[in-house]
Amino acid sequence: MPLSIINSFASWVLKQRIHQIELFLKYPNEVQEELLHNLLLASENTVIGKKYEFESIKSYQTFAERVPIASYEELQPLIERTRQGEQGVFWETPIKWFAKSSGTTNAKSKFIPVSNEALEDCHYKGSKDLLCLYLNNNEDSELFLGKSLRLGGSSQIYENNNTFFGDLSAILIENMPIWAEFSSTPSSKTSLMSEWETKIAAIINETKNENVTSFAGVPSWMLVLMNKVLENTGKQSLLELWPNLEVYFHGGVSFSPYKEQYKKILPSKDFKYYEIYNASEGFFAIQDLNNSNDLLLMLDYGIFYEFIPMETFGTPNQKVIRLADVELNKNYAIVITTNSGLWRYLIGDTVRFTSLNPYRIRVTGRTKHHINVFGEELMVENTDQAIAKACQITQTEVIDYTVAPIFMQDKEKGAHEWMIEFKQKPADVGLFQKVLDETLQTLNSDYEAKRYNNMTLNPLVINVARENLFYDWLKERDKLGGQHKIPRLSNQRDYLEQLKEMSVVKS
């Protein structure tokens, strides 16, 4: 069958979904209410369903009163029961897949349940809808005349009591439907290779002679691969190698720091960028318009949404509202109830609504300070513990510190830059740096992955601050005392650059 016919047929099939999308665009709140009812109905006989008497919950108000907001730590005992082989704990059908993700306070990794329903009706449905919306906006697309170059994360799958865990991308590839395998490159065998350097070489070897029309992956990882492709082939532009490139589907971390670098290696005004918002917990939103920074919240993926206004978050007056009650341009923490059995789960992300008809959002950050420029999800708890360990080993003390990213420039990798004010400078700053870096890797598996063989992140950089630098910085901003604190982690360099301008003693 000619590729042109396949392209036309695939486009036609995918665009049939537009009518269903239009339904939740027209009746968003009704769709969400019905979805909640179905989730409760399906889970009446689970352990959690019996505990909170799902059978008698007939309204959102009762649901909100009876079922508490939950962090991962609070759900972990139930999740562990299922990981040990017990089923029917928090979801009706057997769950054998768990997406491993780091970032919790008390554990190096968390294990997010992924049901068969979530695979089909959320993750894969989101992937198809992404193509559907792109094709609907670009009638002349020839996407399926070629293949999508996909790049996932760590691909190893581990078994535990007849359940399996690994990176979400590995789980998705392992369960991938035939249509996705047919239209993707590299092969699943190559995508699931464990060793990163070997995998990158294999991907380049397998894809450089393909007709690649799109990319899909996290910007930081993808940029490493793209630069390796150019280095391997001697090309100046990816369009020299793949002249039919149309679009890059990206998500996972902010694209802003990378956009200019992508423009250098993809110098075409017609090339498009489409953003998605997904996580181990689910597929949430998709850019539905060309050249937009807003993401359409997808309301029929088996996820019921609630929101906490950030001005009340974590306070005794914390308020939780439904989608119907959100307002424009306010920051909200997201709470989700899912078809994987996450009940009123606080995922830690914050969003702002840019449109209420339809519901469009922008991801604004996390509920806690963090650095996630490269997908490393570095938390304050991680850096505090690592500082303590480095101080212990080198017999020194730290007064204050802050951390910011060094963004990738041209072919140079990223890194973390620290500003540390010591009470007494360690005799060997290099040893302090080494212990700090290695401890962070033991505490955070995502950071460890990015640091592996310096593939995405170079070793961290330490600036030794002059005496009273942080005090003077706060004083200059009239922020001495009270609740004012040094921002430990930031995704931007503003604070660090200000501190550097106020004098730094080089180590």
Short mmCIF file of C-alpha atoms in Angstrom, two decimals:
data_model
loop_
_atom_site.label_atom_id
_atom_site.label_comp_id
_atom_site.label_asym_id
_atom_site.label_seq_id
_atom_site.Cartn_x
_atom_site.Cartn_y
_atom_site.Cartn_z
CA MET A 1 0.00 0.00 0.00
CA PRO A 2 1.49 3.39 -0.96
CA LEU A 3 2.60 5.55 1.98
CA SER A 4 0.40 8.42 0.78
CA ILE A 5 -2.70 6.25 1.25
CA ILE A 6 -1.51 5.14 4.69
CA ASN A 7 -0.91 8.78 5.61
CA SER A 8 -4.40 9.81 4.46
CA PHE A 9 -6.09 6.86 6.18
CA ALA A 10 -4.21 7.32 9.48
CA SER A 11 -5.02 11.03 9.48
CA TRP A 12 -8.70 10.31 8.83
CA VAL A 13 -8.92 7.71 11.61
CA LEU A 14 -7.23 9.93 14.18
CA LYS A 15 -9.35 12.96 13.35
CA GLN A 16 -12.56 11.02 14.10
CA ARG A 17 -11.77 11.61 17.77
CA ILE A 18 -12.38 15.35 17.30
CA HIS A 19 -16.12 14.81 17.77
CA GLN A 20 -15.58 13.22 21.21
CA ILE A 21 -13.21 16.03 22.21
CA GLU A 22 -15.86 18.54 21.20
CA LEU A 23 -18.26 16.80 23.61
CA PHE A 24 -16.16 17.47 26.69
CA LEU A 25 -15.37 20.96 25.39
CA LYS A 26 -19.12 21.65 25.33
CA TYR A 27 -20.00 19.89 28.59
CA PRO A 28 -16.77 19.86 30.63
CA ASN A 29 -18.21 19.87 34.13
CA GLU A 30 -20.88 17.29 33.33
CA VAL A 31 -18.23 14.99 31.85
CA GLN A 32 -16.13 15.33 35.00
CA GLU A 33 -19.10 14.65 37.32
CA GLU A 34 -20.03 11.50 35.41
CA LEU A 35 -16.42 10.37 35.43
CA LEU A 36 -16.21 10.69 39.23
CA HIS A 37 -19.42 8.69 39.59
CA ASN A 38 -18.01 5.91 37.39
CA LEU A 39 -14.71 5.79 39.31
CA LEU A 40 -16.56 5.44 42.61
CA LEU A 41 -18.92 2.82 41.20
CA ALA A 42 -16.05 0.76 39.83
CA SER A 43 -14.19 0.74 43.16
CA GLU A 44 -17.00 0.08 45.65
CA ASN A 45 -15.62 -3.34 46.59
CA THR A 46 -11.96 -2.40 46.95
CA VAL A 47 -10.30 -2.03 50.34
CA ILE A 48 -10.34 1.77 50.05
CA GLY A 49 -13.88 1.72 48.63
CA LYS A 50 -15.19 -0.12 51.66
CA LYS A 51 -13.21 2.06 54.06
CA TYR A 52 -14.81 5.25 52.76
CA GLU A 53 -18.13 3.62 51.82
CA PHE A 54 -18.02 4.55 48.15
CA GLU A 55 -21.36 2.80 47.66
CA SER A 56 -23.19 5.58 49.51
CA ILE A 57 -21.34 8.52 47.91
CA LYS A 58 -23.81 10.17 45.52
CA SER A 59 -22.39 13.68 45.24
CA TYR A 60 -19.09 15.54 44.95
CA GLN A 61 -19.72 17.18 48.32
CA THR A 62 -19.91 13.80 50.08
CA PHE A 63 -16.83 12.57 48.21
CA ALA A 64 -14.84 15.66 49.28
CA GLU A 65 -16.00 15.36 52.90
CA ARG A 66 -15.30 11.65 53.21
CA VAL A 67 -12.10 10.99 51.23
CA PRO A 68 -8.99 12.87 52.42
CA ILE A 69 -6.39 14.60 50.25
CA ALA A 70 -3.40 12.23 50.06
CA SER A 71 0.33 12.54 49.45
CA TYR A 72 2.39 9.66 48.12
CA GLU A 73 3.63 8.88 51.63
CA GLU A 74 0.03 8.49 52.81
CA LEU A 75 -0.88 6.16 49.92
CA GLN A 76 2.39 4.22 50.03
CA PRO A 77 1.21 1.48 52.46
CA LEU A 78 -1.70 0.62 50.13
CA ILE A 79 0.56 0.74 47.07
CA GLU A 80 3.08 -1.56 48.78
CA ARG A 81 0.34 -4.10 49.49
CA THR A 82 -0.39 -4.30 45.76
CA ARG A 83 3.33 -4.43 44.91
CA GLN A 84 3.55 -7.47 47.19
CA GLY A 85 0.82 -9.18 45.17
CA GLU A 86 -2.45 -8.20 46.88
CA GLN A 87 -5.12 -6.94 44.45
CA GLY A 88 -8.38 -5.05 44.89
CA VAL A 89 -6.78 -2.66 47.35
CA PHE A 90 -7.41 0.71 45.67
CA TRP A 91 -8.57 -0.25 42.17
CA GLU A 92 -11.05 -2.85 40.89
CA THR A 93 -8.93 -4.62 38.26
CA PRO A 94 -5.49 -6.22 38.82
CA ILE A 95 -2.55 -3.81 38.68
CA LYS A 96 0.78 -5.30 37.68
CA TRP A 97 2.63 -2.20 36.41
CA PHE A 98 4.22 0.50 38.54
CA ALA A 99 6.01 3.55 37.15
CA LYS A 100 9.12 4.28 39.19
CA SER A 101 9.67 7.96 39.83
CA SER A 102 11.79 9.86 42.36
CA GLY A 103 11.06 13.04 44.24
CA THR A 104 9.40 12.08 47.52
CA THR A 105 10.61 13.32 50.87
CA ASN A 106 11.14 10.00 52.60
CA ALA A 107 12.17 7.69 49.77
CA LYS A 108 14.57 7.67 46.87
CA SER A 109 11.83 6.51 44.52
CA LYS A 110 8.06 6.26 44.42
CA PHE A 111 6.05 3.61 42.62
CA ILE A 112 2.97 4.90 40.84
CA PRO A 113 0.33 2.29 39.93
CA VAL A 114 -0.52 2.05 36.22
CA SER A 115 -3.69 0.06 35.51
CA ASN A 116 -4.63 -1.43 32.16
CA GLU A 117 -7.41 1.17 32.00
CA ALA A 118 -4.88 3.96 32.47
CA LEU A 119 -2.64 2.54 29.76
CA GLU A 120 -5.46 2.39 27.20
CA ASP A 121 -7.80 5.20 28.22
CA CYS A 122 -5.23 7.72 29.43
CA HIS A 123 -1.62 7.31 28.28
CA TYR A 124 -2.20 5.83 24.81
CA LYS A 125 -5.38 7.83 24.30
CA GLY A 126 -3.38 10.98 25.06
CA SER A 127 -0.76 10.01 22.49
CA LYS A 128 -3.44 9.50 19.83
CA ASP A 129 -5.17 12.74 20.76
CA LEU A 130 -1.91 14.62 20.43
CA LEU A 131 -1.67 13.42 16.83
CA CYS A 132 -5.38 14.07 16.29
CA LEU A 133 -5.13 17.71 17.40
CA TYR A 134 -1.93 18.30 15.44
CA LEU A 135 -3.42 16.83 12.25
CA ASN A 136 -6.64 18.78 12.73
CA ASN A 137 -4.60 22.00 12.82
CA ASN A 138 -2.30 21.03 9.95
CA GLU A 139 -4.36 19.65 7.08
CA ASP A 140 -1.36 19.32 4.75
CA SER A 141 0.64 17.23 7.20
CA GLU A 142 2.56 14.27 5.82
CA LEU A 143 3.45 12.94 9.26
CA PHE A 144 2.76 9.30 8.38
CA LEU A 145 4.86 9.34 5.25
CA GLY A 146 7.70 8.91 7.71
CA LYS A 147 8.30 7.92 11.32
CA SER A 148 8.46 9.52 14.75
CA LEU A 149 11.84 9.36 16.47
CA ARG A 150 10.99 8.62 20.10
CA LEU A 151 13.37 8.86 23.04
CA GLY A 152 12.37 7.46 26.41
CA GLY A 153 14.20 7.37 29.70
CA SER A 154 15.60 4.38 31.59
CA SER A 155 14.19 1.26 30.00
CA GLN A 156 14.84 -1.58 32.39
CA ILE A 157 11.80 -3.45 33.73
CA TYR A 158 12.05 -5.19 37.11
CA GLU A 159 9.82 -7.90 38.57
CA ASN A 160 8.53 -7.96 42.14
CA ASN A 161 5.98 -10.58 43.30
CA ASN A 162 4.40 -10.87 39.85
CA THR A 163 4.23 -7.09 39.53
CA PHE A 164 6.63 -5.04 37.40
CA PHE A 165 8.20 -1.62 37.78
CA GLY A 166 10.34 0.69 35.69
CA ASP A 167 10.39 4.06 33.98
CA LEU A 168 7.00 5.04 32.54
CA SER A 169 8.45 5.22 29.03
CA ALA A 170 9.64 1.61 29.36
CA ILE A 171 6.19 0.48 30.49
CA LEU A 172 4.57 2.28 27.56
CA ILE A 173 7.01 0.76 25.05
CA GLU A 174 6.56 -2.70 26.60
CA ASN A 175 2.77 -2.47 26.14
CA MET A 176 2.80 -0.43 22.94
CA PRO A 177 -0.01 -1.11 20.43
CA ILE A 178 0.91 -2.19 16.91
CA TRP A 179 -0.02 1.16 15.33
CA ALA A 180 2.53 2.97 17.50
CA GLU A 181 5.32 0.47 16.80
CA PHE A 182 4.69 0.73 13.06
CA SER A 183 4.97 4.51 13.01
CA SER A 184 7.95 4.86 15.37
CA THR A 185 11.71 4.57 15.27
CA PRO A 186 13.92 3.17 16.70
CA SER A 187 12.55 -0.33 17.21
CA SER A 188 11.32 -1.39 20.65
CA LYS A 189 14.41 -3.57 20.97
CA THR A 190 16.68 -0.55 20.60
CA SER A 191 14.46 1.70 22.71
CA LEU A 192 14.61 -0.80 25.54
CA MET A 193 18.40 -1.05 25.61
CA SER A 194 19.74 -0.42 29.11
CA GLU A 195 23.14 1.22 28.68
CA TRP A 196 22.70 4.87 27.67
CA GLU A 197 25.83 5.37 25.53
CA THR A 198 25.29 2.11 23.65
CA LYS A 199 21.63 2.98 23.24
CA ILE A 200 22.36 6.44 21.79
CA ALA A 201 24.81 4.97 19.27
CA ALA A 202 22.25 2.32 18.27
CA ILE A 203 19.46 4.92 17.91
CA ILE A 204 21.64 7.06 15.63
CA ASN A 205 22.67 4.06 13.55
CA GLU A 206 19.07 2.88 13.19
CA THR A 207 17.40 6.24 12.53
CA LYS A 208 19.81 8.25 10.40
CA ASN A 209 18.67 6.52 7.21
CA GLU A 210 14.96 6.64 8.11
CA ASN A 211 12.51 9.26 6.87
CA VAL A 212 11.95 10.92 10.26
CA THR A 213 9.06 13.39 10.24
CA SER A 214 8.69 14.08 13.99
CA PHE A 215 10.42 13.81 17.35
CA ALA A 216 8.95 12.84 20.72
CA GLY A 217 10.75 13.09 24.05
CA VAL A 218 12.01 15.24 26.92
CA PRO A 219 13.87 18.37 25.66
CA SER A 220 17.05 17.90 27.69
CA TRP A 221 17.58 14.26 26.69
CA MET A 222 16.51 14.90 23.10
CA LEU A 223 18.99 17.76 22.74
CA VAL A 224 21.83 15.46 23.81
CA LEU A 225 20.74 12.95 21.15
CA MET A 226 20.31 15.58 18.42
CA ASN A 227 23.79 16.99 19.02
CA LYS A 228 25.21 13.46 18.87
CA VAL A 229 23.37 12.92 15.56
CA LEU A 230 24.94 16.06 14.06
CA GLU A 231 28.36 15.07 15.40
CA ASN A 232 28.02 11.57 13.93
CA THR A 233 26.78 12.64 10.51
CA GLY A 234 28.77 15.85 10.10
CA LYS A 235 25.58 17.81 9.36
CA GLN A 236 25.00 21.38 10.51
CA SER A 237 21.22 21.05 10.62
CA LEU A 238 18.86 18.16 11.32
CA LEU A 239 16.92 19.22 8.23
CA GLU A 240 19.92 18.24 6.10
CA LEU A 241 19.54 14.68 7.40
CA TRP A 242 15.75 14.56 7.68
CA PRO A 243 14.31 17.10 5.20
CA ASN A 244 10.67 16.12 5.91
CA LEU A 245 10.74 17.00 9.61
CA GLU A 246 7.51 18.70 10.71
CA VAL A 247 7.11 18.75 14.48
CA TYR A 248 8.63 18.06 17.88
CA PHE A 249 6.25 16.73 20.55
CA HIS A 250 7.81 17.54 23.91
CA GLY A 251 7.06 17.47 27.62
CA GLY A 252 8.47 16.57 31.01
CA VAL A 253 10.43 19.77 31.66
CA SER A 254 10.12 23.40 30.62
CA PHE A 255 11.02 23.93 26.97
CA SER A 256 11.93 27.60 27.38
CA PRO A 257 15.67 27.12 28.13
CA TYR A 258 16.08 24.90 25.08
CA LYS A 259 14.01 26.57 22.40
CA GLU A 260 16.78 28.75 20.95
CA GLN A 261 19.12 25.78 20.76
CA TYR A 262 16.51 23.77 18.87
CA LYS A 263 16.01 26.65 16.45
CA LYS A 264 19.72 26.53 15.62
CA ILE A 265 19.63 22.86 14.64
CA LEU A 266 16.12 23.08 13.12
CA PRO A 267 16.34 26.34 11.12
CA SER A 268 12.88 26.32 9.58
CA LYS A 269 10.07 28.78 10.20
CA ASP A 270 7.56 26.05 9.35
CA PHE A 271 8.82 23.55 11.94
CA LYS A 272 6.33 23.22 14.81
CA TYR A 273 6.60 22.50 18.52
CA TYR A 274 3.75 20.80 20.39
CA GLU A 275 3.83 20.52 24.16
CA ILE A 276 2.20 17.87 26.33
CA TYR A 277 1.74 17.63 30.09
CA ASN A 278 1.98 14.09 31.33
CA ALA A 279 3.55 12.21 34.21
CA SER A 280 3.69 8.76 35.73
CA GLU A 281 0.30 9.51 37.31
CA GLY A 282 -1.42 10.24 34.01
CA PHE A 283 -1.71 12.20 30.77
CA PHE A 284 -3.25 15.57 31.60
CA ALA A 285 -3.10 18.21 28.88
CA ILE A 286 -2.13 18.83 25.26
CA GLN A 287 -1.27 21.91 23.22
CA ASP A 288 -4.27 22.11 20.89
CA LEU A 289 -3.27 25.10 18.74
CA ASN A 290 -0.24 25.89 16.58
CA ASN A 291 2.26 28.34 18.12
CA SER A 292 0.57 28.32 21.53
CA ASN A 293 1.91 28.13 25.08
CA ASP A 294 -1.42 26.94 26.47
CA LEU A 295 -2.46 23.33 27.02
CA LEU A 296 -5.98 21.96 26.70
CA LEU A 297 -6.96 20.04 29.84
CA MET A 298 -8.19 16.61 28.69
CA LEU A 299 -11.29 15.69 30.68
CA ASP A 300 -12.21 12.17 29.56
CA TYR A 301 -9.05 10.19 30.38
CA GLY A 302 -10.33 8.61 33.58
CA ILE A 303 -8.94 11.47 35.72
CA PHE A 304 -11.14 13.60 37.98
CA TYR A 305 -9.57 16.97 38.76
CA GLU A 306 -9.65 19.14 41.86
CA PHE A 307 -7.59 22.21 42.66
CA ILE A 308 -6.18 23.92 45.74
CA PRO A 309 -5.62 27.70 45.48
CA MET A 310 -1.96 28.19 46.35
CA GLU A 311 -2.74 31.04 48.73
CA THR A 312 -4.45 28.46 50.97
CA PHE A 313 -2.21 25.49 50.22
CA GLY A 314 -0.83 23.82 53.34
CA THR A 315 -2.66 26.21 55.68
CA PRO A 316 -5.44 25.40 58.19
CA ASN A 317 -7.79 27.16 55.75
CA GLN A 318 -6.79 25.03 52.76
CA LYS A 319 -9.59 25.05 50.22
CA VAL A 320 -10.23 22.37 47.58
CA ILE A 321 -12.43 23.18 44.59
CA ARG A 322 -13.80 21.46 41.50
CA LEU A 323 -12.93 22.35 37.94
CA ALA A 324 -16.20 24.29 37.68
CA ASP A 325 -15.01 26.73 40.34
CA VAL A 326 -11.51 27.64 39.10
CA GLU A 327 -10.62 31.21 38.14
CA LEU A 328 -8.32 32.68 35.53
CA ASN A 329 -4.66 33.42 36.26
CA LYS A 330 -4.57 31.98 39.77
CA ASN A 331 -2.02 29.38 40.80
CA TYR A 332 -3.50 26.04 41.86
CA ALA A 333 -2.03 22.83 43.18
CA ILE A 334 -3.52 19.87 41.30
CA VAL A 335 -5.37 17.03 43.03
CA ILE A 336 -6.27 13.98 40.94
CA THR A 337 -8.46 10.90 41.29
CA THR A 338 -7.56 8.35 38.62
CA ASN A 339 -8.45 5.09 36.93
CA SER A 340 -5.31 3.62 38.49
CA GLY A 341 -6.72 4.04 42.00
CA LEU A 342 -5.03 7.27 43.10
CA TRP A 343 -7.75 8.86 45.26
CA ARG A 344 -7.51 12.63 45.77
CA TYR A 345 -3.78 12.44 45.15
CA LEU A 346 -1.63 15.56 45.42
CA ILE A 347 0.84 15.29 42.54
CA GLY A 348 2.89 18.36 43.55
CA ASP A 349 2.43 20.39 40.37
CA THR A 350 0.94 23.85 40.12
CA VAL A 351 -0.97 25.27 37.15
CA ARG A 352 -2.61 28.49 36.07
CA PHE A 353 -5.75 28.63 33.91
CA THR A 354 -5.40 30.84 30.86
CA SER A 355 -8.88 30.02 29.53
CA LEU A 356 -12.09 28.71 31.10
CA ASN A 357 -13.92 27.98 27.85
CA PRO A 358 -12.33 25.65 27.01
CA TYR A 359 -10.21 24.89 30.05
CA ARG A 360 -6.60 25.65 29.10
CA ILE A 361 -3.67 25.72 31.49
CA ARG A 362 0.00 26.48 31.84
CA VAL A 363 2.18 24.52 34.22
CA THR A 364 3.69 27.04 36.63
CA GLY A 365 5.87 24.90 38.87
CA ARG A 366 5.80 22.70 41.92
CA THR A 367 4.27 23.05 45.34
CA LYS A 368 7.80 22.88 46.76
CA HIS A 369 11.06 24.49 45.73
CA HIS A 370 12.84 22.30 43.23
CA ILE A 371 15.04 22.21 40.13
CA ASN A 372 13.60 20.35 37.17
CA VAL A 373 15.26 21.99 34.17
CA PHE A 374 16.72 18.69 32.99
CA GLY A 375 14.09 16.31 34.42
CA GLU A 376 16.12 15.75 37.59
CA GLU A 377 13.38 16.74 40.07
CA LEU A 378 15.91 17.89 42.66
CA MET A 379 14.12 18.66 45.94
CA VAL A 380 15.17 20.78 48.91
CA GLU A 381 15.10 17.66 51.09
CA ASN A 382 17.74 16.13 48.80
CA THR A 383 20.07 19.14 48.90
CA ASP A 384 19.69 19.63 52.67
CA GLN A 385 20.65 16.02 53.33
CA ALA A 386 23.54 16.14 50.86
CA ILE A 387 24.91 19.35 52.41
CA ALA A 388 24.75 17.73 55.86
CA LYS A 389 26.66 14.67 54.63
CA ALA A 390 29.33 16.77 52.88
CA CYS A 391 29.76 18.91 56.00
CA GLN A 392 30.11 15.79 58.11
CA ILE A 393 32.74 14.22 55.85
CA THR A 394 34.79 17.41 55.44
CA GLN A 395 34.25 18.66 59.00
CA THR A 396 32.85 22.03 58.04
CA GLU A 397 29.64 24.04 58.42
CA VAL A 398 27.43 25.84 55.93
CA ILE A 399 25.63 29.09 56.76
CA ASP A 400 23.50 29.36 53.63
CA TYR A 401 23.28 28.15 50.07
CA THR A 402 21.26 28.42 46.88
CA VAL A 403 21.31 26.40 43.66
CA ALA A 404 20.44 27.28 40.06
CA PRO A 405 20.84 25.55 36.68
CA ILE A 406 23.55 26.18 34.13
CA PHE A 407 21.52 25.93 30.93
CA MET A 408 22.79 23.99 27.94
CA GLN A 409 24.58 26.24 25.47
CA ASP A 410 25.25 25.03 21.93
CA LYS A 411 26.76 21.55 22.49
CA GLU A 412 27.73 22.11 26.12
CA LYS A 413 25.80 20.06 28.68
CA GLY A 414 23.94 21.53 31.61
CA ALA A 415 24.94 21.51 35.28
CA HIS A 416 23.94 22.82 38.69
CA GLU A 417 25.71 25.87 40.08
CA TRP A 418 25.85 26.31 43.85
CA MET A 419 26.52 29.40 45.91
CA ILE A 420 27.60 28.29 49.39
CA GLU A 421 28.57 30.44 52.34
CA PHE A 422 30.71 28.42 54.74
CA LYS A 423 31.21 29.21 58.39
CA GLN A 424 34.64 27.77 57.79
CA LYS A 425 35.76 26.96 54.28
CA PRO A 426 36.62 23.25 53.93
CA ALA A 427 40.29 22.44 53.55
CA ASP A 428 39.45 20.60 50.32
CA VAL A 429 36.55 22.21 48.40
CA GLY A 430 37.00 19.57 45.70
CA LEU A 431 36.27 16.79 48.22
CA PHE A 432 33.21 18.70 49.47
CA GLN A 433 31.98 19.00 45.89
CA LYS A 434 32.55 15.28 45.23
CA VAL A 435 30.71 14.14 48.38
CA LEU A 436 27.86 16.57 47.68
CA ASP A 437 27.42 15.32 44.11
CA GLU A 438 27.65 11.64 45.01
CA THR A 439 25.24 12.00 47.94
CA LEU A 440 22.68 13.72 45.71
CA GLN A 441 22.87 10.75 43.36
CA THR A 442 22.19 8.30 46.18
CA LEU A 443 19.20 10.37 47.33
CA ASN A 444 17.59 11.06 43.96
CA SER A 445 17.44 8.48 41.17
CA ASP A 446 16.44 11.05 38.51
CA TYR A 447 19.46 13.22 39.33
CA GLU A 448 21.60 10.09 39.29
CA ALA A 449 20.34 9.22 35.80
CA LYS A 450 21.12 12.68 34.44
CA ARG A 451 24.62 12.60 35.97
CA TYR A 452 25.41 9.12 34.62
CA ASN A 453 28.61 9.41 32.59
CA ASN A 454 27.98 13.20 32.43
CA MET A 455 25.48 12.47 29.65
CA THR A 456 23.07 15.33 30.45
CA LEU A 457 24.51 17.01 33.54
CA ASN A 458 28.15 17.88 34.12
CA PRO A 459 29.47 17.79 37.72
CA LEU A 460 28.02 20.51 39.92
CA VAL A 461 29.90 23.82 40.26
CA ILE A 462 30.52 25.45 43.64
CA ASN A 463 31.02 29.17 44.23
CA VAL A 464 32.39 29.96 47.70
CA ALA A 465 30.48 33.04 48.90
CA ARG A 466 32.17 35.88 50.74
CA GLU A 467 31.31 36.45 54.38
CA ASN A 468 27.77 37.80 54.99
CA LEU A 469 26.84 37.61 51.29
CA PHE A 470 23.37 36.16 51.90
CA TYR A 471 22.73 38.52 54.82
CA ASP A 472 23.64 41.53 52.65
CA TRP A 473 21.51 40.20 49.78
CA LEU A 474 18.44 39.97 52.04
CA LYS A 475 19.19 43.33 53.64
CA GLU A 476 19.42 45.04 50.25
CA ARG A 477 15.90 43.75 49.54
CA ASP A 478 14.53 44.70 52.96
CA LYS A 479 13.96 41.04 53.79
CA LEU A 480 15.87 40.56 57.01
CA GLY A 481 14.10 38.56 59.71
CA GLY A 482 10.50 37.37 59.79
CA GLN A 483 9.61 34.58 57.39
CA HIS A 484 12.06 35.64 54.69
CA LYS A 485 14.35 32.85 53.59
CA ILE A 486 17.02 32.26 51.01
CA PRO A 487 15.41 30.47 48.04
CA ARG A 488 17.23 27.15 48.13
CA LEU A 489 16.40 25.90 44.61
CA SER A 490 15.26 27.71 41.50
CA ASN A 491 14.69 26.80 37.87
CA GLN A 492 16.03 30.24 36.88
CA ARG A 493 19.37 31.97 37.47
CA ASP A 494 18.04 35.34 38.74
CA TYR A 495 18.94 34.86 42.42
CA LEU A 496 22.32 33.33 41.67
CA GLU A 497 23.31 36.08 39.25
CA GLN A 498 22.36 38.74 41.80
CA LEU A 499 24.47 37.03 44.44
CA LYS A 500 27.43 36.65 42.07
CA GLU A 501 27.28 40.36 41.25
CA MET A 502 27.54 41.14 44.97
CA SER A 503 31.03 39.59 45.07
CA VAL A 504 32.18 36.03 45.09
CA VAL A 505 35.46 34.56 46.28
CA LYS A 506 36.45 31.94 43.71
CA SER A 507 37.39 28.55 45.13
#
